[in-house]
Tab-separated table of C-alpha atoms in Angstrom:
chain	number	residue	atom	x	y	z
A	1	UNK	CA	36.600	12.346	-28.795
A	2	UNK	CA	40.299	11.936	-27.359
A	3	UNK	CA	40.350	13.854	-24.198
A	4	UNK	CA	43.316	16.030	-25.272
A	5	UNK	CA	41.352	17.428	-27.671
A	6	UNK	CA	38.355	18.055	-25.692
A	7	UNK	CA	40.462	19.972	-23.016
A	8	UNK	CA	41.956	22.263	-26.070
A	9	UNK	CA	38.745	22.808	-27.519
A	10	UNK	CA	37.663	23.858	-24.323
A	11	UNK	CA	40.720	26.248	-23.426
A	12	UNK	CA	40.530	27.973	-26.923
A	13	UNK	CA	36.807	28.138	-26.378
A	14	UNK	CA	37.633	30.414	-23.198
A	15	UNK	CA	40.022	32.295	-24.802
A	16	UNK	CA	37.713	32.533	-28.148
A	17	UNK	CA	34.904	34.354	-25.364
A	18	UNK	CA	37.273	36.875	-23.678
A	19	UNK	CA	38.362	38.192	-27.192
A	20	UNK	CA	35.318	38.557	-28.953
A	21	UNK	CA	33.211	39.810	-26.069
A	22	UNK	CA	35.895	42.614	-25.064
A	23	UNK	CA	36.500	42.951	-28.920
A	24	UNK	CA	32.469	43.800	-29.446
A	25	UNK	CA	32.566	46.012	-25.722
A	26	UNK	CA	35.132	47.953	-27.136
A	27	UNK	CA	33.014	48.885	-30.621
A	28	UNK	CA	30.263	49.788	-28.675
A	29	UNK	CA	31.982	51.827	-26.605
A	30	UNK	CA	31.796	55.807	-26.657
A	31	UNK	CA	34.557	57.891	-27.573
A	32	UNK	CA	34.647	59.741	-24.583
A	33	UNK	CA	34.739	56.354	-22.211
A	34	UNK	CA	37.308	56.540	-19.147
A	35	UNK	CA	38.083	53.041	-18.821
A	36	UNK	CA	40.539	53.774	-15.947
A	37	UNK	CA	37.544	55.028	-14.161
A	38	UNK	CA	36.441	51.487	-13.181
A	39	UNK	CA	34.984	51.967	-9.651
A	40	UNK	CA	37.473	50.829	-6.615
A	41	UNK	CA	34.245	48.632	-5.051
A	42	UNK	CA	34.130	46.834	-8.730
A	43	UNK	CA	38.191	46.212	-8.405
A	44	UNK	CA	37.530	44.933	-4.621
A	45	UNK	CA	35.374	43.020	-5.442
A	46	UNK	CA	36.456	41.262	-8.189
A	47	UNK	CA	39.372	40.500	-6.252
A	48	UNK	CA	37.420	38.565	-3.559
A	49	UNK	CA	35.305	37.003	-5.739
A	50	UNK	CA	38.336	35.144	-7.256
A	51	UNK	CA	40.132	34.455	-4.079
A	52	UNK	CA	37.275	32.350	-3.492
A	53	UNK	CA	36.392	30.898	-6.685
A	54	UNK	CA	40.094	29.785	-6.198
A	55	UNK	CA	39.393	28.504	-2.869
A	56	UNK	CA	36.624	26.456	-3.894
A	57	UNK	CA	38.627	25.234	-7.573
A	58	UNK	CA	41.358	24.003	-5.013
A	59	UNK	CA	39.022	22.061	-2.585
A	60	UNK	CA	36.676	20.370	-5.602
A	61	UNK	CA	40.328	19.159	-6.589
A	62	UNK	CA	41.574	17.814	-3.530
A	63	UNK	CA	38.557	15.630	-3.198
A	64	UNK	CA	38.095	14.034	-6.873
A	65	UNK	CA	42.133	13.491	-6.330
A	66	UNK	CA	41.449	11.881	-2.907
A	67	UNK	CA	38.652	10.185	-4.342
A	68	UNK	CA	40.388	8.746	-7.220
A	69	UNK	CA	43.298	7.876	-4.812
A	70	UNK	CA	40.832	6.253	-2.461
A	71	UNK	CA	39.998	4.120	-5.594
A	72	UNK	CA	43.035	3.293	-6.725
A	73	UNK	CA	43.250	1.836	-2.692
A	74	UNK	CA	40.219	-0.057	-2.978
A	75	UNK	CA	41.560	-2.103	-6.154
A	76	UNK	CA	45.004	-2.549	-4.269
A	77	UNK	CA	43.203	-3.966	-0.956
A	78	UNK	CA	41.464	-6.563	-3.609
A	79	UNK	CA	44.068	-7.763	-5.181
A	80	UNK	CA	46.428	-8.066	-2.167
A	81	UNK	CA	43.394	-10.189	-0.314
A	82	UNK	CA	43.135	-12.359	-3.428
A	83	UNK	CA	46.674	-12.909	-3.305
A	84	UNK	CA	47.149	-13.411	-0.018
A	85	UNK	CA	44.197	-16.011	-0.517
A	86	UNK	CA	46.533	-17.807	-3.658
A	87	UNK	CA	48.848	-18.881	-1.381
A	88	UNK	CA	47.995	-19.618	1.594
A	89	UNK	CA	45.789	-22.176	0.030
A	90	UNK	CA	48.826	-23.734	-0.015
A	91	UNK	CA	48.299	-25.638	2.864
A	92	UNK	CA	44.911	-27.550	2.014
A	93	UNK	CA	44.585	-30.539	-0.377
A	94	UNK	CA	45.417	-30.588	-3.471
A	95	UNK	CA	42.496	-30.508	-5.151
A	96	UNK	CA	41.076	-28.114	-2.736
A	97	UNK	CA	43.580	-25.747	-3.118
A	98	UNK	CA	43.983	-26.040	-6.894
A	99	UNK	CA	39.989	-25.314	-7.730
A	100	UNK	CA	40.273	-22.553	-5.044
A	101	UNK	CA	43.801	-21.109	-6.888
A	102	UNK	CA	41.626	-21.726	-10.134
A	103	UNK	CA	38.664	-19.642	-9.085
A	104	UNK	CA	40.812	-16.733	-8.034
A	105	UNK	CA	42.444	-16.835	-11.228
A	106	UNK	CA	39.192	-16.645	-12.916
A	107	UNK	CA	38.066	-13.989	-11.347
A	108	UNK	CA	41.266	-11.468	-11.559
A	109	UNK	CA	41.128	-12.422	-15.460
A	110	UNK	CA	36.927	-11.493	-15.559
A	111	UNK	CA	38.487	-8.035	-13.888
A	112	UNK	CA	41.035	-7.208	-15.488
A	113	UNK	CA	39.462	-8.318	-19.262
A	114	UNK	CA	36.085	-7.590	-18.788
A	115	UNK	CA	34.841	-5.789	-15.881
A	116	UNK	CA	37.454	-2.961	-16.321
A	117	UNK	CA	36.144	-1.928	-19.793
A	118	UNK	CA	32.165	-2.377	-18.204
A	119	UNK	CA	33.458	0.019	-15.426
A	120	UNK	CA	35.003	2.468	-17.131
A	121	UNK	CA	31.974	2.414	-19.891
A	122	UNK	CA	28.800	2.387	-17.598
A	123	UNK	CA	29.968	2.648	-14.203
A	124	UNK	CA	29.003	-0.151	-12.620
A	125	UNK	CA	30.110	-3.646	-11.880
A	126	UNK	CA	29.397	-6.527	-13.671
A	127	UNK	CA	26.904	-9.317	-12.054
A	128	UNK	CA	29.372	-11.974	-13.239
A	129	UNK	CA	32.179	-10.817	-11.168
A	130	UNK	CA	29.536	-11.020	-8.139
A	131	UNK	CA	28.911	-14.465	-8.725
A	132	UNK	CA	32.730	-15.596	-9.352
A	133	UNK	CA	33.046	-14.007	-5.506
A	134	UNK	CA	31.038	-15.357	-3.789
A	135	UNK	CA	31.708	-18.517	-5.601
A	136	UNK	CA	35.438	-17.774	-3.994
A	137	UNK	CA	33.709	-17.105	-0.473
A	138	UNK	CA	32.345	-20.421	-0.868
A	139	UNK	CA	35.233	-22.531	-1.828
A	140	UNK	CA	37.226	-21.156	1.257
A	141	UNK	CA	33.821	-21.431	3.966
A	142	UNK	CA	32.765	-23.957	2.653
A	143	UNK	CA	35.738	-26.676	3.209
A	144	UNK	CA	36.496	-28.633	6.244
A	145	UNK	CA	40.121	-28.241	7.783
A	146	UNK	CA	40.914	-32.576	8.159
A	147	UNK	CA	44.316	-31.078	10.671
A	148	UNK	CA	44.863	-29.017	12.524
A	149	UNK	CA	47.445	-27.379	10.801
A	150	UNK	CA	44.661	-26.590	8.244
A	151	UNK	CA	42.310	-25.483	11.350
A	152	UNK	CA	45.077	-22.649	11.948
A	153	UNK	CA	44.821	-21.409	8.187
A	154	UNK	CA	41.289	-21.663	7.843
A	155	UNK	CA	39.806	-18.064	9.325
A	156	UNK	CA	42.991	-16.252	8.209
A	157	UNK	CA	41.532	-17.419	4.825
A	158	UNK	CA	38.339	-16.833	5.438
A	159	UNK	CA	39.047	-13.006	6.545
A	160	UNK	CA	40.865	-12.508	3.141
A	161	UNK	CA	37.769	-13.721	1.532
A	162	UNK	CA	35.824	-11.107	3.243
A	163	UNK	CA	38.205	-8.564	3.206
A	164	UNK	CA	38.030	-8.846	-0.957
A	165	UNK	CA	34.532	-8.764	-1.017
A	166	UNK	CA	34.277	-5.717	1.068
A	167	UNK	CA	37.066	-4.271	-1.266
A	168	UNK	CA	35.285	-5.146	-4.099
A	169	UNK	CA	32.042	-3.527	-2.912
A	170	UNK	CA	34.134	-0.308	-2.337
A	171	UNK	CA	35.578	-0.138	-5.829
A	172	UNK	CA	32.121	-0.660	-7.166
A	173	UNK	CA	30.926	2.566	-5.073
A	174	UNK	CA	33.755	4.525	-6.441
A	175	UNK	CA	32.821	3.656	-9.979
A	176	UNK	CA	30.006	6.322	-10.132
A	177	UNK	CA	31.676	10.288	-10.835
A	178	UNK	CA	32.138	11.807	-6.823
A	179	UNK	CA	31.036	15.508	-7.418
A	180	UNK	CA	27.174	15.955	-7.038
A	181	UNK	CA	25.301	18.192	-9.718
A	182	UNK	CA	24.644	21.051	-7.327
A	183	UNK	CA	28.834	21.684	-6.741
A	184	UNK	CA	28.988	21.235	-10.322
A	185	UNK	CA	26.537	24.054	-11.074
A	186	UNK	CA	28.780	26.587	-8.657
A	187	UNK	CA	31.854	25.365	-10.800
A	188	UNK	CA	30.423	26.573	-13.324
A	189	UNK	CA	28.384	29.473	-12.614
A	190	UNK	CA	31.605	30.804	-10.470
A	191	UNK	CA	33.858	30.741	-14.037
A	192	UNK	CA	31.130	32.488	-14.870
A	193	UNK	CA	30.904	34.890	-13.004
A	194	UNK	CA	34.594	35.311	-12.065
A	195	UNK	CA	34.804	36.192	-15.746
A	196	UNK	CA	32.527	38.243	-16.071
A	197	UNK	CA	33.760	40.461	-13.030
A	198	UNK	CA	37.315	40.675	-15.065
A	199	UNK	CA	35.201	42.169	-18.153
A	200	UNK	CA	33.568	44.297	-15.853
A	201	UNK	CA	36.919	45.860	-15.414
A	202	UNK	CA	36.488	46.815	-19.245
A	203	UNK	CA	39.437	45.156	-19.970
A	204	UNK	CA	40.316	46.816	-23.369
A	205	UNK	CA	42.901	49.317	-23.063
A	206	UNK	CA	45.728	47.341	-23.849
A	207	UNK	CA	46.197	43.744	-25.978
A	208	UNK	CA	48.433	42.897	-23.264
A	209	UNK	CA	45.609	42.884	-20.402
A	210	UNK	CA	42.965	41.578	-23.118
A	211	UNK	CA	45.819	38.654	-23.552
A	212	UNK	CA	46.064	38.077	-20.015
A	213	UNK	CA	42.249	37.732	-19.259
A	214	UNK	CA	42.466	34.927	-22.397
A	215	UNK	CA	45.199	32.929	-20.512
A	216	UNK	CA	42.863	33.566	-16.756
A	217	UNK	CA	40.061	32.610	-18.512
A	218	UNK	CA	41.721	29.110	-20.141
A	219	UNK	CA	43.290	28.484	-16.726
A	220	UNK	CA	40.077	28.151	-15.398
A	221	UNK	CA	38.714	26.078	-18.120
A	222	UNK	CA	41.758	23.467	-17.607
A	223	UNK	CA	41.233	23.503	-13.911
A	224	UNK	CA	37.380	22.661	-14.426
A	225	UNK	CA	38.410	20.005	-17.110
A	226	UNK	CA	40.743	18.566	-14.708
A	227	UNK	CA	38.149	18.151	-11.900
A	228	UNK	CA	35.867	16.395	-14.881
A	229	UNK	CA	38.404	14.199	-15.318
A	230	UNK	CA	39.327	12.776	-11.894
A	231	UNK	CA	35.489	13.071	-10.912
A	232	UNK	CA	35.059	9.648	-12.597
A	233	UNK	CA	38.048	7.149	-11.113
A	234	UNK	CA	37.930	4.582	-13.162
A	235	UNK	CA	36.176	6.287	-16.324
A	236	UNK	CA	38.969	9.145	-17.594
A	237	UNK	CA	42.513	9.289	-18.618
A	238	UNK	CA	44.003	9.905	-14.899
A	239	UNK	CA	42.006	7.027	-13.753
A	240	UNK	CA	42.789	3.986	-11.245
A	241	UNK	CA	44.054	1.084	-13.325
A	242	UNK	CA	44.162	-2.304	-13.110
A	243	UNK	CA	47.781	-2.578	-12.427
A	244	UNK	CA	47.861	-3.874	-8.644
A	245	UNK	CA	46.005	-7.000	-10.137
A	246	UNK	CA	48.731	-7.769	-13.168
A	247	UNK	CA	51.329	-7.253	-10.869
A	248	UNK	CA	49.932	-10.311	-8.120
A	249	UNK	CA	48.472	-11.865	-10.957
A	250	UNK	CA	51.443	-11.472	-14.038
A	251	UNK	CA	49.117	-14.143	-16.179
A	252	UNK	CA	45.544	-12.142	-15.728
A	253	UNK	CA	45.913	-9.703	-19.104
A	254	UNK	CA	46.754	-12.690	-21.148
């Protein structure tokens, strides 16, 4: 289901709730009912209780934003480390520095191809893209500088080696969604219950207060949606993408 549609299934779901429960509040309601004699300690409250349901909304956001943007780092770092790698290879043998060139290639292609699709799909990393990796650690550890000239290049390409594996092991820990079940559970039960303090305000005199509790209530149901949808960075429609890898690499999508 396209996520568009999810998020205005969701909205008009709110929306849907606020009318029919004031709707059926307002049936059962007796003739003689006050509702401008709502309590001042129910107004008071209700007042608090969404500053800070509004508090927390606005920190869950900042984090699965500075989680996705911590992400979209980690692929960045990779790429730029395989690059960096690429060319200054430059300076070893030629076949050395071809197979080298070759594996890199490889791998950005398995990434961008393959491993994207199994990340945003399941989450996880694929155990190919380990083993083209370290087969890259390998090729540059591995060889012998003959010059010195070589000698000088050597650990410079052997920290980029290390730096994309470390880079790679971060993007595979940000492939799992970044909000635990527990702060997902207050998300929810605050909407709840943020809601359910508005109703408590017997918000039926007028359709333009039972029109404005619709639009609160569907602001808070595309504020939750948009948490759900940066929670996973490489999973949703406002996720990381591959695109620090086809820039470096222009031939990897093809």
């Amino acid at each position: 289901m396209p996520e568009w549609l999810v998020l205005t299934l969701a909205m008009v779901a709110a929306c849907a709730l606020v009318v029919i429960i004031t709707l059926l509040r307002h049936r059962s309601a007796d003739d003689d009912e006050d509702p401008s004699e709502t309590p001042d300690v129910i107004e008071y409250m209700t007042m608090w209780i969404g500053v800070v349901y509004a508090i927390v909304l606005g920190l869950a956001i900042a984090g699965v934003w500075e989680a996705r943007g911590m992400a979209q780092d980690h692929v960045r770092a990779e790429a730029q480390a395989l690059h960096e790698i690429s060319e200054r290879v430059r300076v070893y043998p030629a076949d050395v520095r071809d197979r080298i060139r070759e594996d890199v290639n490889s791998y950005v292609g398995h990434v961008v191809d393959t491993e994207w699709k199994v990340m945003a799909d399941s989450g996880a990393v694929t155990e190919r893209g380990d083993e083209m990796m370290q087969r890259i650690r390998r090729d540059v550890t591995d060889y012998q500088p003959a010059t010195d000239f070589e000698a000088q290049a050597y650990q410079p390409l052997v920290d980029q080696a290390a730096a994309a594996d470390q880079a790679r092991a971060a993007r595979a820990d940000s492939t799992e969604p970044t909000m635990p079940g527990v702060v997902w559970f207050g998300l929810i039960v605050g909407a709840v219950v943020t809601i359910g303090m508005i109703l408590a305000l017997q918000i039926r005199r007028t359709p333009r207060e039972l029109i404005l509790a619709a639009l609160f209530s569907a602001l808070i149901a595309f504020l939750l949606f948009l948490i759900w949808d940066f929670d996973a960075p490489f999973s949703r429609g406002l996720a990381a993408t591959a695109d620090p890898f086809l820039t470096l690499f222009p031939g990897a999508g093809d």
